[in-house]
Coordinates of C-alpha atoms in Angstrom, one line a residue:
X1 CA 89.0 58.4 35.3
X2 CA 89.2 57.8 39.0
X3 CA 86.6 56.8 41.1
X4 CA 84.3 59.7 41.9
X5 CA 83.8 60.4 45.4
X6 CA 80.6 62.1 47.0
X7 CA 79.8 64.0 49.8
X8 CA 77.4 62.1 51.9
X9 CA 74.3 64.0 52.6
X10 CA 75.1 64.0 56.3
X11 CA 77.6 66.7 55.2
X12 CA 75.7 68.7 53.0
X13 CA 73.8 70.0 56.1
X14 CA 73.5 68.8 59.7
X15 CA 69.8 68.1 59.9
X16 CA 70.1 65.5 56.8
X17 CA 67.9 62.9 57.9
X18 CA 69.8 60.3 55.7
X19 CA 73.4 59.2 55.8
X20 CA 73.7 57.8 52.8
X21 CA 72.7 58.6 48.8
X22 CA 70.4 56.3 47.3
X23 CA 72.1 55.0 44.5
X24 CA 76.3 54.6 43.3
X25 CA 77.6 57.5 41.4
X26 CA 78.1 55.2 38.2
X27 CA 74.3 54.6 38.0
X28 CA 73.5 58.3 37.4
X29 CA 76.7 58.6 35.0
X30 CA 76.3 55.7 32.9
X31 CA 73.0 54.7 33.2
X32 CA 69.7 56.2 35.0
X33 CA 67.3 55.9 37.7
X34 CA 63.9 55.6 36.7
X35 CA 60.7 56.4 39.0
X36 CA 57.1 56.0 38.0
X37 CA 55.1 59.0 38.7
X38 CA 51.8 60.9 37.9
X39 CA 52.3 63.9 35.9
X40 CA 49.8 66.7 37.1
X41 CA 51.0 69.6 35.0
X42 CA 53.2 72.2 35.0
X43 CA 52.4 76.1 35.6
X44 CA 54.6 79.3 34.7
X45 CA 56.1 81.1 38.0
X46 CA 55.9 84.7 37.7
X47 CA 57.3 85.3 41.1
X48 CA 60.2 82.9 42.0
X49 CA 60.3 82.3 46.0
X50 CA 62.4 79.3 46.4
X51 CA 60.5 76.4 47.8
X52 CA 57.5 78.5 48.7
X53 CA 56.9 78.5 44.6
X54 CA 57.1 75.1 44.5
X55 CA 54.7 74.5 47.3
X56 CA 52.0 76.9 46.0
X57 CA 52.2 75.5 42.4
X58 CA 51.7 71.6 44.3
X59 CA 48.5 73.0 46.0
X60 CA 47.3 74.6 42.8
X61 CA 47.9 71.2 40.4
X62 CA 46.6 69.2 43.3
X63 CA 43.1 71.5 43.1
X64 CA 42.9 71.7 39.7
X65 CA 43.5 67.9 39.1
X66 CA 41.3 66.5 41.8
X67 CA 38.5 65.6 39.9
X68 CA 40.3 64.7 36.5
X69 CA 39.5 60.6 36.0
X70 CA 42.9 60.2 34.2
X71 CA 46.2 61.4 35.0
X72 CA 48.9 60.9 32.7
X73 CA 51.6 58.2 34.0
X74 CA 55.1 59.3 33.4
X75 CA 58.8 57.8 34.2
X76 CA 60.9 60.3 35.4
X77 CA 64.5 59.5 34.5
X78 CA 67.2 61.1 36.5
X79 CA 70.7 61.2 35.5
X80 CA 73.7 63.6 36.4
X81 CA 72.7 65.4 33.3
X82 CA 69.1 66.1 34.0
X83 CA 65.5 64.8 34.1
X84 CA 63.5 63.3 31.4
X85 CA 59.9 62.5 31.4
X86 CA 59.0 59.3 29.5
X87 CA 55.5 58.3 28.7
X88 CA 55.1 55.2 30.4
X89 CA 52.9 53.6 27.9
X90 CA 54.6 54.0 24.6
X91 CA 58.1 55.2 26.1
X92 CA 58.4 58.3 24.0
X93 CA 60.5 61.2 25.7
X94 CA 57.8 63.7 26.5
X95 CA 60.4 66.6 27.9
X96 CA 63.8 67.2 29.2
X97 CA 65.4 69.4 31.4
X98 CA 68.8 70.0 31.8
X99 CA 70.6 69.9 35.7
X100 CA 71.7 73.2 35.6
X101 CA 68.2 74.7 35.0
X102 CA 66.4 72.8 37.7
X103 CA 65.9 74.1 40.9
X104 CA 63.7 74.3 44.1
X105 CA 62.6 70.7 44.1
X106 CA 60.4 69.9 47.4
X107 CA 57.6 67.8 48.7
X108 CA 54.2 69.3 49.4
X109 CA 53.7 69.7 53.2
X110 CA 50.2 69.1 52.5
X111 CA 50.4 66.0 50.8
X112 CA 53.8 64.5 51.1
X113 CA 53.2 62.2 47.8
X114 CA 53.0 65.5 45.9
X115 CA 56.5 66.8 44.8
X116 CA 57.5 69.2 41.8
X117 CA 60.4 71.4 41.0
X118 CA 61.2 74.5 38.9
X119 CA 63.0 74.7 35.8
X120 CA 64.2 78.2 33.8
X121 CA 63.8 78.4 30.2
X122 CA 66.8 80.0 28.8
X123 CA 65.4 81.3 25.8
X124 CA 62.6 83.4 27.6
X125 CA 64.0 83.2 31.0
X126 CA 60.6 82.3 32.4
X127 CA 60.4 79.9 35.1
X128 CA 58.2 76.6 35.1
X129 CA 56.9 74.4 38.0
X130 CA 56.4 70.7 37.3
X131 CA 54.3 68.8 39.6
X132 CA 54.3 65.0 40.2
X133 CA 52.8 62.8 42.4
X134 CA 53.6 58.9 43.2
X135 CA 51.5 56.2 45.4
X136 CA 54.1 56.3 48.4
X137 CA 55.7 59.2 50.4
X138 CA 58.6 57.1 50.6
X139 CA 59.0 57.1 46.6
X140 CA 58.5 60.7 46.7
X141 CA 61.5 61.3 49.2
X142 CA 63.5 58.8 47.1
X143 CA 63.1 60.6 43.9
X144 CA 64.1 64.1 45.8
X145 CA 66.8 62.6 47.5
X146 CA 68.1 61.2 43.9
X147 CA 67.6 64.3 42.4
X148 CA 70.0 66.0 45.0
X149 CA 72.4 63.2 44.6
X150 CA 72.2 63.9 40.9
X151 CA 73.3 67.5 41.6
X152 CA 76.2 65.9 43.9
X153 CA 77.7 63.7 40.9
X154 CA 77.3 66.8 38.1
X155 CA 79.2 68.9 40.8
X156 CA 81.8 66.3 41.3
X157 CA 82.4 65.7 37.7
X158 CA 82.9 69.6 37.3
X159 CA 85.2 69.6 39.9
X160 CA 87.0 66.7 38.3
X161 CA 87.1 68.6 35.0
X162 CA 88.3 71.7 36.3
X163 CA 91.3 70.1 37.9
X164 CA 92.3 68.5 34.4
X165 CA 92.3 72.2 32.5
X166 CA 94.7 74.6 32.9
X167 CA 94.6 77.2 36.1
X168 CA 93.6 80.2 33.9
X169 CA 90.7 78.3 32.2
X170 CA 89.2 76.8 35.4
X171 CA 89.6 80.2 37.4
X172 CA 87.4 81.6 34.5
X173 CA 85.0 79.2 34.1
X174 CA 84.3 79.3 38.0
X175 CA 84.0 83.0 37.9
X176 CA 81.5 82.9 35.1
X177 CA 79.4 80.0 36.8
X178 CA 79.4 81.9 40.5
X179 CA 78.3 85.2 38.6
X180 CA 75.1 83.4 37.1
X181 CA 74.4 81.4 40.1
X182 CA 70.7 82.5 41.6
X183 CA 70.7 83.6 45.2
X184 CA 68.4 81.8 47.6
X185 CA 66.1 83.5 49.6
X186 CA 65.3 82.8 52.9
X187 CA 61.8 81.6 53.9
X188 CA 59.9 82.5 57.0
X189 CA 59.1 80.0 59.5
X190 CA 62.0 77.7 58.9
X191 CA 63.3 76.8 62.0
X192 CA 66.2 74.1 61.3
X193 CA 67.7 74.7 57.9
X194 CA 71.4 74.3 56.4
X195 CA 72.7 75.2 53.4
X196 CA 76.0 74.1 52.0
X197 CA 79.2 76.8 51.9
X198 CA 78.1 78.7 49.0
X199 CA 81.9 79.6 48.8
X200 CA 83.2 76.4 48.6
X201 CA 80.6 75.0 45.9
X202 CA 80.1 76.9 42.6
X203 CA 77.8 74.5 40.7
X204 CA 75.2 73.4 43.5
X205 CA 74.2 73.6 47.0
X206 CA 71.6 71.5 48.7
X207 CA 69.6 72.6 51.5
X208 CA 67.7 70.1 53.9
X209 CA 64.6 71.0 55.8
X210 CA 63.4 69.0 58.4
X211 CA 60.1 69.8 60.5
X212 CA 59.6 67.6 63.2
X213 CA 56.1 68.4 63.8
X214 CA 54.0 65.1 64.6
X215 CA 51.3 64.4 62.4
X216 CA 49.3 61.3 62.9
X217 CA 47.6 61.5 59.7
X218 CA 50.9 60.9 58.2
X219 CA 52.9 57.6 57.4
X220 CA 56.0 59.4 58.4
X221 CA 56.4 61.9 61.1
X222 CA 59.2 64.1 59.7
X223 CA 59.1 66.1 56.7
X224 CA 61.8 66.3 54.2
X225 CA 62.3 68.8 51.7
X226 CA 64.9 69.3 49.5
X227 CA 65.8 72.2 47.7
X228 CA 68.5 72.8 45.1
X229 CA 69.9 76.1 43.7

């Protein structure tokens, strides 16, 4: 196989705050990226509204767990295939989410150490939001950036596979993927945002949002959110 070439985050959107991905593509293909995080829990999303649903779930789960004495510590293992929750103490796999079923990953604007993503249960078509926290805002942002890179790797591998197929088979698969892809809903109050051209990418699009508001209480003055559809 020829070496996989990824588009840099800065090409995904003009307001992307970083110029390079965190990892080599091979890391997400042949190995995995593991991050330790606290698992705050999951909740059913009855009305999916993009990152608004993610951030609402973050606020609710933070409030419901703020008096808990012990919050489970897990390892989030990320590859181009998806995400695994691994129990940090016994290394057992608790849950596994395929990359195609993950969407709307974002930081909590009220607590930048908290983040979440939404998954779709293919059997019931229900959406669930899974909420996590870390000890450091930079670690939280790196996890979200790695999720974005996992989507980019999966997309480039799919393109590579389509190029190797007969034209008719590839075209049929492309049409089927497009018709089943959810359409992002616009968020109010989003001053700077950019989404990859939907027509040029059938598997995933990454939207970056940068809020330049200053906040002296934060270790970072810029909020980064990654939305993956």
